[in-house]
Short mmCIF file of C-alpha atoms in Angstrom, two decimals:
data_model
loop_
_atom_site.label_atom_id
_atom_site.label_comp_id
_atom_site.label_asym_id
_atom_site.label_seq_id
_atom_site.Cartn_x
_atom_site.Cartn_y
_atom_site.Cartn_z
CA MET A 1 0.00 0.00 0.00
CA ASN A 2 1.53 3.29 -1.13
CA GLN A 3 0.55 6.15 1.10
CA GLN A 4 1.36 9.71 0.28
CA SER A 5 1.39 12.10 3.15
CA GLN A 6 -1.03 14.84 2.46
CA SER A 7 -1.57 17.53 4.97
CA ILE A 8 -5.02 18.92 5.45
CA LEU A 9 -3.53 22.11 6.87
CA THR A 10 -1.45 24.50 4.84
CA GLU A 11 2.13 25.32 5.82
CA GLU A 12 0.91 28.68 7.10
CA ASP A 13 -1.78 27.04 9.26
CA LEU A 14 0.71 24.57 10.70
CA ALA A 15 3.23 27.29 11.49
CA SER A 16 0.51 29.42 13.12
CA THR A 17 -0.55 26.43 15.22
CA VAL A 18 3.01 25.87 16.38
CA LEU A 19 3.36 29.58 17.16
CA SER A 20 0.16 29.48 19.25
CA ASP A 21 1.41 26.39 21.08
CA LEU A 22 4.72 28.09 21.82
CA LYS A 23 2.86 31.07 23.27
CA ARG A 24 0.83 28.73 25.48
CA VAL A 25 3.96 26.89 26.61
CA VAL A 26 5.59 30.22 27.51
CA ARG A 27 2.65 31.01 29.81
CA GLU A 28 2.83 27.56 31.38
CA TYR A 29 6.59 27.76 32.00
CA ALA A 30 6.25 31.28 33.43
CA THR A 31 3.55 30.08 35.81
CA ALA A 32 5.60 27.04 36.82
CA ALA A 33 8.71 29.17 37.43
CA THR A 34 6.87 31.75 39.53
CA GLU A 35 5.04 29.14 41.61
CA SER A 36 8.04 26.89 42.21
CA THR A 37 9.41 26.81 45.74
CA CYS A 38 12.47 24.75 44.88
CA PRO A 39 15.32 26.88 43.48
CA ASP A 40 16.53 24.10 41.15
CA ILE A 41 13.07 23.57 39.67
CA ARG A 42 12.60 27.32 39.36
CA GLN A 43 15.90 27.56 37.49
CA LEU A 44 14.88 24.67 35.20
CA PHE A 45 11.57 26.31 34.28
CA THR A 46 13.28 29.67 33.81
CA LYS A 47 15.75 28.07 31.38
CA LEU A 48 12.91 26.31 29.54
CA LEU A 49 11.04 29.61 29.41
CA ASP A 50 14.02 31.43 27.91
CA ASN A 51 14.56 28.73 25.27
CA THR A 52 10.88 28.69 24.35
CA LEU A 53 10.79 32.49 24.09
CA LYS A 54 13.74 32.35 21.69
CA ALA A 55 12.04 29.66 19.57
CA GLN A 56 8.78 31.60 19.54
CA GLY A 57 10.58 34.78 18.51
CA GLN A 58 12.46 33.01 15.71
CA LEU A 59 9.28 31.42 14.37
CA PHE A 60 7.45 34.73 14.56
CA GLN A 61 10.23 36.47 12.60
CA ALA A 62 10.20 33.73 9.95
CA LEU A 63 6.42 33.94 9.59
CA GLN A 64 6.48 37.72 9.39
CA GLN A 65 9.26 37.72 6.77
CA SER A 66 7.31 35.19 4.70
CA ASN A 67 4.14 37.30 4.97
CA MET A 68 2.47 34.46 6.83
CA TYR A 69 1.71 36.49 9.96
CA ASN A 70 -0.71 39.36 9.65
CA THR A 71 -0.62 41.89 12.43
CA ALA A 72 -3.59 44.07 13.15
CA SER A 73 -3.51 47.36 11.33
CA PRO A 74 -2.91 50.35 13.57
CA ALA A 75 -6.05 52.23 14.50
CA LEU A 76 -6.43 55.62 12.92
CA ARG A 77 -6.22 58.53 15.32
CA GLN A 78 -9.46 59.89 13.88
CA GLU A 79 -11.29 56.65 14.72
CA LEU A 80 -9.93 56.67 18.27
CA ASP A 81 -11.04 60.28 18.74
CA LYS A 82 -14.49 59.41 17.40
CA GLN A 83 -14.84 56.50 19.84
CA ALA A 84 -13.68 58.69 22.75
CA GLN A 85 -16.22 61.36 21.83
CA GLN A 86 -19.03 58.76 21.64
CA TYR A 87 -18.02 57.45 25.06
CA LYS A 88 -18.12 60.96 26.55
CA GLN A 89 -21.57 61.59 25.04
CA THR A 90 -22.89 58.29 26.37
CA ALA A 91 -21.48 59.01 29.83
CA GLN A 92 -23.09 62.47 29.84
CA LYS A 93 -26.49 61.07 28.75
CA THR A 94 -26.29 58.38 31.41
CA LYS A 95 -25.50 60.98 34.07
CA GLN A 96 -28.42 63.15 32.96
CA GLN A 97 -30.83 60.21 32.94
CA LEU A 98 -29.66 59.15 36.37
CA GLN A 99 -30.17 62.66 37.75
CA GLN A 100 -33.66 62.80 36.24
CA ALA A 101 -34.55 59.38 37.64
CA LEU A 102 -33.42 60.47 41.09
CA GLY A 103 -35.63 63.53 41.08
CA GLY A 104 -33.19 66.12 39.83
CA ALA A 105 -30.52 65.53 42.45
CA GLN A 106 -27.76 68.10 42.58
CA GLN A 107 -24.62 67.46 40.58
CA GLY A 108 -22.06 65.46 42.50
CA THR A 109 -24.72 63.79 44.64
CA TYR A 110 -25.09 60.10 44.00
CA PHE A 111 -27.88 57.70 44.80
CA ASN A 112 -27.34 55.94 48.11
CA PRO A 113 -30.07 53.45 49.07
CA ILE A 114 -28.76 53.19 52.64
CA HIS A 115 -29.10 56.95 53.11
CA GLN A 116 -32.68 56.85 51.77
CA GLU A 117 -33.68 54.08 54.17
CA GLN A 118 -32.18 55.95 57.11
CA SER A 119 -33.96 59.17 56.18
CA GLY A 120 -37.29 57.33 56.03
CA GLN A 121 -37.81 57.72 52.28
CA GLN A 122 -39.46 54.94 50.36
CA GLN A 123 -37.15 53.33 47.80
CA GLN A 124 -38.30 53.63 44.22
CA PRO A 125 -37.55 50.79 41.81
CA TYR A 126 -34.91 51.42 39.16
CA TYR A 127 -37.35 50.44 36.44
CA SER A 128 -40.85 51.56 35.50
#
């Protein structure tokens, strides 16, 4: 029987899988090194960590040079500013709605259910 080895995964997929595994192994070795109480074991895991980091870095460089690793494109400053502005608007609307729901409380005063109970006020539900 003549069997040809055919890979279901492409070379890029295999290399990416190995890269992901190396990243996972780095985390595992780092955890083992930091949690080890025996200096010899700690040194062993530290050495394994260093070697794995070197292998991961070399594979990453090879993938990047072969255009097999796509990094995320940098976010445009304009898009970041737009998102920040939307966040500020949402925060302002939320603050206004909260103040209205609490009966027009003064700015800087926050809802405190414990204070309401102590002052004898009936608690209102947050929903209608």
